[in-house]
Amino acid sequence: MRLYLKRVLGPDHGPGLFRLPAWTWIVMFVLVLGTGLGLRLHTLLVWQTLPEHTFFEDQPLFMENDGYYYMRLARDWNQGIYGSEDTKRGAPDNIRARPPIPPLLSILAGLGVRLTGGSYNWTGAFLAPILGCLAGLPVFFLGRRFGGPVTGLVAALVTLLAPFYAYRTNFAFCDTDGLVVTLSLTAALAALSFGVEKTARRYTWFGVWFAAYLLLSWAWGTTISNATLFCIPPFLASLVFMYRPPRKEAIGFFVAGLGIFFLAWAAAGPQIKVGLKKMLVSYPRTLFTKNVPEFWPSSRDYVAEIDGSAFSEITRYACGHPALLCLALAGLVLLALHRKKEITVLVSLGLVGSSAFFIGPRYVIFLSPVLG
């Protein structure tokens, strides 16, 4: 166990004055996670003082509408009646087809209900902050890769306390934000570790990256377009700038990689084409244009968190104060100067997060971990 902790946390468990026993770092990391979780669960204490506004028949009300959709699918899955058509969506134009399998969030909620025996509302309400705080794990290990355990702890704390990310993963905010941020950061961490590892463990990290890619596709409704945007660029950066194995090993890996690619194409070629077209053409177009039908306006027009917001407002959502944004940007510059290759795995997260300044605050959830 001691040797394992030494390998995970680094040989000195921190530079200079911060050389501490491994258990100390574990305790501090648990405190960071506890702080993030406590911030989110404090909402429950506030809600209990206003039950007429926050509960219905002793069940917590979700802070947004998507939570009811995911819980309905979880209920149908648990009851064995999950079907291919969603008769409660798409009216009056058409009945929408459901994903072939329920979304990952619905599966997790369904399992939570089975394990705890609780209601779907209570399970979904607690699931949001738990999934949101899980982002602290990949952020900590990314920070450790960049600058040691101290960097990892600070990065995890800043991420979990970021105002808008804390809001989007708050108690009863039952949505996919915490899940997709955690998996996107896991993909970046795995890509970085794959590139910098010098032993066969690098291929374990490749497996972690591939699993994160699949889970992220599942979390986003079994579509690969958004998952590709967050997973492929960091892996390509790792291949180009950091992956330097012996020649025979590299040839074997690339042959195996081509085999995996062709198997994936054979299994889901049409879906991959549609996903890539959506990512490269349709998705950017919907971000910057509004297609309003004659009688039924697009639901996108009523999504407040992707409407344009002031620069100062986005800064407050991401960091809490402009001075903290300046400090975070200075840290990023220093990191780029000292870790030119490694920081490339964060480019896609940073670009999508930065789009919050032009599109709306929703994408701040990807910016806060990068600034942390």
mmCIF file of C-alpha atoms in Angstrom, residues 135 148 195 219 281 298 336:
data_model
loop_
_atom_site.group_PDB
_atom_site.id
_atom_site.type_symbol
_atom_site.label_atom_id
_atom_site.label_comp_id
_atom_site.label_asym_id
_atom_site.label_seq_id
_atom_site.Cartn_x
_atom_site.Cartn_y
_atom_site.Cartn_z
ATOM 1 C CA ALA A 135 -14.978 15.757 -10.795
ATOM 2 C CA GLY A 148 2.358 17.787 -7.454
ATOM 3 C CA GLY A 195 1.489 9.918 -23.068
ATOM 4 C CA ALA A 219 -24.125 10.060 -20.890
ATOM 5 C CA VAL A 281 -21.500 21.311 -39.204
ATOM 6 C CA SER A 298 -37.340 26.062 -31.087
ATOM 7 C CA ALA A 336 1.997 26.571 -20.539
#
